[in-house]
Coordinates of C-alpha atoms in Angstrom, one line a residue:
M1 CA 25.4 20.4 26.0
N2 CA 22.3 22.1 27.4
L3 CA 19.6 20.4 29.4
L4 CA 17.2 19.7 26.6
E5 CA 20.1 18.0 24.6
S6 CA 21.1 16.0 27.6
Q7 CA 17.5 14.8 28.1
R8 CA 17.3 13.7 24.5
V9 CA 20.5 11.7 24.8
I10 CA 19.3 9.9 27.9
A11 CA 15.8 9.3 26.4
A12 CA 17.4 7.7 23.3
A13 CA 19.2 5.3 25.5
L14 CA 16.1 4.4 27.6
M15 CA 13.7 4.1 24.7
Q16 CA 15.3 1.1 23.1
P17 CA 16.3 -2.4 24.4
W18 CA 19.1 -2.0 26.9
N19 CA 22.6 -2.5 25.4
P20 CA 25.4 -1.3 27.7
R21 CA 27.8 -1.2 24.8
G22 CA 25.5 0.5 22.3
R23 CA 26.2 4.0 21.1
A24 CA 23.2 5.5 22.8
A25 CA 23.9 3.9 26.1
L26 CA 27.6 5.0 26.0
A27 CA 26.6 8.5 25.2
A28 CA 24.0 8.7 28.0
A29 CA 26.3 7.1 30.6
G30 CA 28.8 9.9 30.0
L31 CA 26.2 12.3 31.3
I32 CA 25.6 10.4 34.5
K33 CA 27.9 10.3 37.6
P34 CA 28.6 7.0 39.2
N35 CA 28.2 6.4 43.0
S36 CA 29.9 4.3 45.5
R37 CA 27.9 1.2 44.6
L38 CA 26.9 1.6 40.9
S39 CA 28.7 2.7 37.7
A40 CA 27.0 5.2 35.5
A41 CA 25.9 2.5 33.1
E42 CA 24.5 0.4 36.0
R43 CA 22.4 3.5 37.2
L44 CA 21.1 4.0 33.7
E45 CA 20.3 0.4 33.3
I46 CA 17.9 0.6 36.3
Y47 CA 15.8 3.2 34.7
S48 CA 16.0 1.5 31.3
R49 CA 14.7 -1.8 32.7
S50 CA 12.0 -0.1 34.7
Y51 CA 10.8 1.8 31.7
W52 CA 10.8 -1.3 29.5
C53 CA 9.0 -3.4 32.2
R54 CA 6.2 -0.7 32.3
L55 CA 5.8 -0.7 28.5
M56 CA 5.6 -4.4 28.3
D57 CA 3.1 -4.6 31.1
S58 CA 1.0 -2.0 29.3
L59 CA 0.9 -4.0 26.1
R60 CA 0.2 -7.1 28.0
E61 CA -2.8 -5.4 29.7
D62 CA -4.1 -3.9 26.4
F63 CA -3.6 -7.0 24.2
P64 CA -4.4 -10.1 26.3
G65 CA -6.1 -11.8 23.4
L66 CA -3.1 -11.5 21.3
E67 CA -0.9 -12.9 24.1
A68 CA -3.3 -15.8 24.4
I69 CA -3.0 -16.5 20.6
L70 CA 0.8 -16.2 20.4
G71 CA 1.8 -17.7 23.8
H72 CA 3.6 -15.8 26.5
A73 CA 7.1 -16.2 25.2
A74 CA 6.3 -15.3 21.6
F75 CA 4.2 -12.3 22.7
E76 CA 7.2 -11.1 24.7
R77 CA 9.4 -11.3 21.6
A78 CA 6.9 -9.6 19.4
A79 CA 6.3 -6.8 22.0
A80 CA 10.0 -6.1 22.4
A81 CA 10.6 -6.0 18.7
Y82 CA 7.5 -3.7 18.1
L83 CA 8.6 -1.3 20.9
A84 CA 12.1 -1.1 19.4
D85 CA 10.6 -0.3 16.0
C86 CA 7.8 1.9 17.2
P87 CA 8.8 3.7 20.3
S88 CA 6.2 5.7 22.2
T89 CA 5.7 9.2 20.8
S90 CA 2.7 10.0 23.1
F91 CA 2.5 11.4 26.6
T92 CA 0.1 8.6 27.4
L93 CA 0.5 4.8 27.4
R94 CA -2.9 4.5 26.0
D95 CA -1.5 5.1 22.4
L96 CA 1.3 2.5 22.8
G97 CA -0.4 -0.2 20.7
S98 CA -1.8 2.1 18.0
R99 CA 0.6 0.7 15.4
L100 CA 0.7 -2.9 16.5
E101 CA -1.7 -4.3 13.9
S102 CA 0.0 -2.7 10.9
W103 CA 3.4 -3.6 12.4
L104 CA 2.4 -7.3 12.6
R105 CA 1.2 -7.3 9.1
A106 CA 4.7 -6.0 8.0
H107 CA 6.5 -8.5 10.4
R108 CA 4.7 -11.7 10.0
R109 CA 7.4 -13.8 11.7
Y110 CA 6.1 -12.3 14.9
A111 CA 2.5 -13.1 14.2
G112 CA 2.5 -16.8 15.1
R113 CA 1.3 -19.8 13.1
N114 CA -1.8 -17.9 11.9
P115 CA -0.9 -14.3 11.1
A116 CA -4.4 -13.4 10.0
L117 CA -5.9 -14.5 13.3
A118 CA -3.2 -12.5 15.2
T119 CA -3.8 -9.3 13.2
D120 CA -7.6 -9.7 13.5
M121 CA -7.1 -9.9 17.3
A122 CA -4.8 -6.8 17.4
R123 CA -7.4 -4.8 15.4
L124 CA -10.1 -5.8 17.8
E125 CA -8.1 -5.0 20.9
W126 CA -7.0 -1.5 19.5
A127 CA -10.7 -0.9 18.7
H128 CA -11.5 -1.9 22.3
I129 CA -9.2 0.9 23.4
V130 CA -10.7 3.5 21.1
A131 CA -14.2 2.5 22.2
F132 CA -13.3 2.9 25.9
D133 CA -12.1 6.5 25.8
G134 CA -12.4 7.7 22.2
L135 CA -14.0 11.0 21.3
A136 CA -17.8 11.3 21.4
E137 CA -19.9 13.7 19.4
P138 CA -23.4 14.9 20.4
I139 CA -25.9 12.2 19.6
L140 CA -28.6 12.6 17.1
Q141 CA -31.7 14.5 18.4
P142 CA -35.2 14.1 17.1
G143 CA -35.2 17.8 15.8
D144 CA -32.1 17.0 13.7
V145 CA -34.3 14.7 11.6
A146 CA -37.6 16.4 11.9
A147 CA -36.2 19.7 10.5
P148 CA -32.9 18.9 8.8
A149 CA -30.7 21.7 7.6
P150 CA -29.6 21.8 3.9
G151 CA -26.9 19.3 3.3
F152 CA -27.8 17.3 6.4
R153 CA -25.9 14.0 6.8
L154 CA -26.2 11.4 9.5
G155 CA -22.8 10.5 11.1
V156 CA -21.4 7.7 13.2
Q157 CA -19.7 8.2 16.6
P158 CA -15.9 8.5 16.3
Y159 CA -15.4 5.9 19.1
L160 CA -17.2 3.3 17.3
S161 CA -15.1 1.0 15.1
L162 CA -16.5 -1.1 12.2
L163 CA -14.4 -4.3 11.7
D164 CA -14.6 -6.8 9.0
L165 CA -12.9 -9.9 10.4
G166 CA -11.8 -13.2 9.2
Y167 CA -12.0 -15.0 12.6
P168 CA -14.3 -14.8 15.6
V169 CA -11.9 -12.9 17.7
D170 CA -14.7 -11.1 19.6
R171 CA -15.7 -14.5 21.2
M172 CA -12.1 -15.4 21.8
R173 CA -11.5 -12.0 23.6
V174 CA -14.6 -12.6 25.7
A175 CA -13.2 -16.0 26.7
V176 CA -9.8 -14.5 27.7
N177 CA -11.6 -11.8 29.7
A178 CA -13.4 -14.5 31.6
G179 CA -10.1 -16.2 32.5
K180 CA -10.6 -19.0 29.9
R181 CA -8.2 -20.2 27.2
P182 CA -9.6 -19.4 23.8
A183 CA -10.3 -22.5 21.8
R184 CA -8.9 -23.1 18.5
T185 CA -11.2 -21.7 15.9
A186 CA -11.9 -21.9 12.2
A187 CA -12.0 -19.0 9.9
E188 CA -15.4 -17.1 9.9
T189 CA -16.5 -13.8 8.4
V190 CA -17.5 -11.5 11.1
F191 CA -18.9 -7.9 10.7
L192 CA -18.5 -6.2 14.1
A193 CA -19.1 -2.9 15.8
V194 CA -17.0 -2.2 18.8
H195 CA -18.6 0.5 21.0
R196 CA -19.2 1.7 24.5
L197 CA -22.3 2.1 26.5
D198 CA -22.4 3.4 30.1
H199 CA -18.6 3.3 30.3
T200 CA -18.5 -0.3 29.2
V201 CA -17.1 -1.7 25.9
Y202 CA -19.3 -4.1 23.9
Y203 CA -19.0 -6.1 20.7
R204 CA -22.0 -6.2 18.5
R205 CA -22.1 -8.4 15.5
L206 CA -23.8 -6.9 12.3
R207 CA -25.3 -8.2 9.2
A208 CA -23.2 -7.4 6.0
E209 CA -25.9 -4.9 4.9
E210 CA -26.0 -3.2 8.2
F211 CA -22.2 -3.0 8.3
R212 CA -22.0 -1.4 4.8
L213 CA -24.8 1.1 5.7
L214 CA -23.0 2.3 8.8
G215 CA -19.8 2.6 6.8
A216 CA -21.4 4.6 4.1
L217 CA -22.9 6.9 6.7
R218 CA -19.5 7.3 8.3
A219 CA -18.1 8.1 4.8
G220 CA -20.6 11.0 4.6
K221 CA -23.0 9.4 2.0
P222 CA -26.6 10.8 2.0
I223 CA -29.0 8.4 3.6
G224 CA -30.6 7.3 0.3
A225 CA -27.3 6.6 -1.3
A226 CA -26.0 4.8 1.8
I227 CA -29.1 2.5 1.8
R228 CA -28.7 1.7 -1.9
L229 CA -25.0 0.9 -1.3
A230 CA -25.8 -1.2 1.7
F231 CA -28.2 -3.4 -0.3
R232 CA -26.3 -3.6 -3.5
E233 CA -25.9 -7.3 -4.4
S234 CA -27.8 -8.3 -1.3
T235 CA -30.0 -11.4 -1.1
V236 CA -32.5 -9.5 1.2
H237 CA -35.8 -9.1 -0.7
A238 CA -36.9 -5.5 -1.3
E239 CA -40.2 -6.0 0.8
E240 CA -38.1 -7.0 3.8
R241 CA -35.8 -3.9 3.8
P242 CA -38.0 -1.3 5.4
E243 CA -38.5 -3.5 8.5
L244 CA -34.7 -4.2 8.8
L245 CA -34.0 -0.5 8.3
Q246 CA -36.5 0.5 11.0
A247 CA -35.0 -2.0 13.5
W248 CA -31.3 -0.9 12.7
F249 CA -32.0 2.8 13.0
A250 CA -34.0 2.3 16.2
A251 CA -31.1 0.2 17.7
W252 CA -28.4 2.7 16.6
T253 CA -30.3 5.6 18.0
G254 CA -30.9 3.9 21.3
L255 CA -27.2 3.0 21.6
G256 CA -26.2 6.7 20.7
W257 CA -24.2 5.6 17.7
L258 CA -25.7 8.3 15.3
T259 CA -24.8 12.0 15.2
A260 CA -25.8 14.9 13.1
R261 CA -23.0 15.9 10.8
P262 CA -22.6 19.7 10.2
A263 CA -24.1 20.7 6.9
A264 CA -20.7 21.8 5.5
A265 CA -18.9 18.7 6.6
K266 CA -17.0 16.6 4.1
G267 CA -15.1 13.4 4.2
T268 CA -15.3 11.0 7.1
N269 CA -15.8 11.6 10.8
S270 CA -13.8 8.6 11.9

């Protein structure tokens, strides 16, 4: 067995809950020498437990709102099961929770008494991570609009997430950040933008029409078509729309949300 093969055998034993009698642990222990105080399995267990403690700490740091909803013990069980099903495949712990929301949807027994609330919080907290260090494109410049190239489209920053939520998890997460216990809350439709400004993550609530407009721009719709889509079946009177649009575009531009999509671009920029 060469070095690479040995590394893979040991990694397979470490990247799952420790079981000294499991096939992976037995195979890895056969590659490790015991010493005067510890057996090969005991030496391996030290690294396994250290690895898992670090992963659990990372999830706890990234998803404090979810832990507050589920409770500490239930969160620990969910995190351990998630990590066993979805082991890290990235060089960075930043990506560790990228599949947590979809995993919770598929494993509702780990999502607590209110799975919809738990998955909403997981969505928000992953969006928080994306907003913090996600890719940024050059922001829209006045010349991009004054003299647009053929096929010009407005785009939306990749780090900005647009969330349609069934619970006010944004306010719950703010309470958790302040060291408070989030109060029990009723269902509430929330349209939310999760973004960053000056290296700080913010949550900004949106009107339904504003949310749809940003989503249409992200999908590559021309501005006119995006506006029509945003106000389809809207209760906002036609005479009120220009003022709303002016305020929205001014706010988005000031926040750096808008980008100029290349003329040949197709699809989404998310």
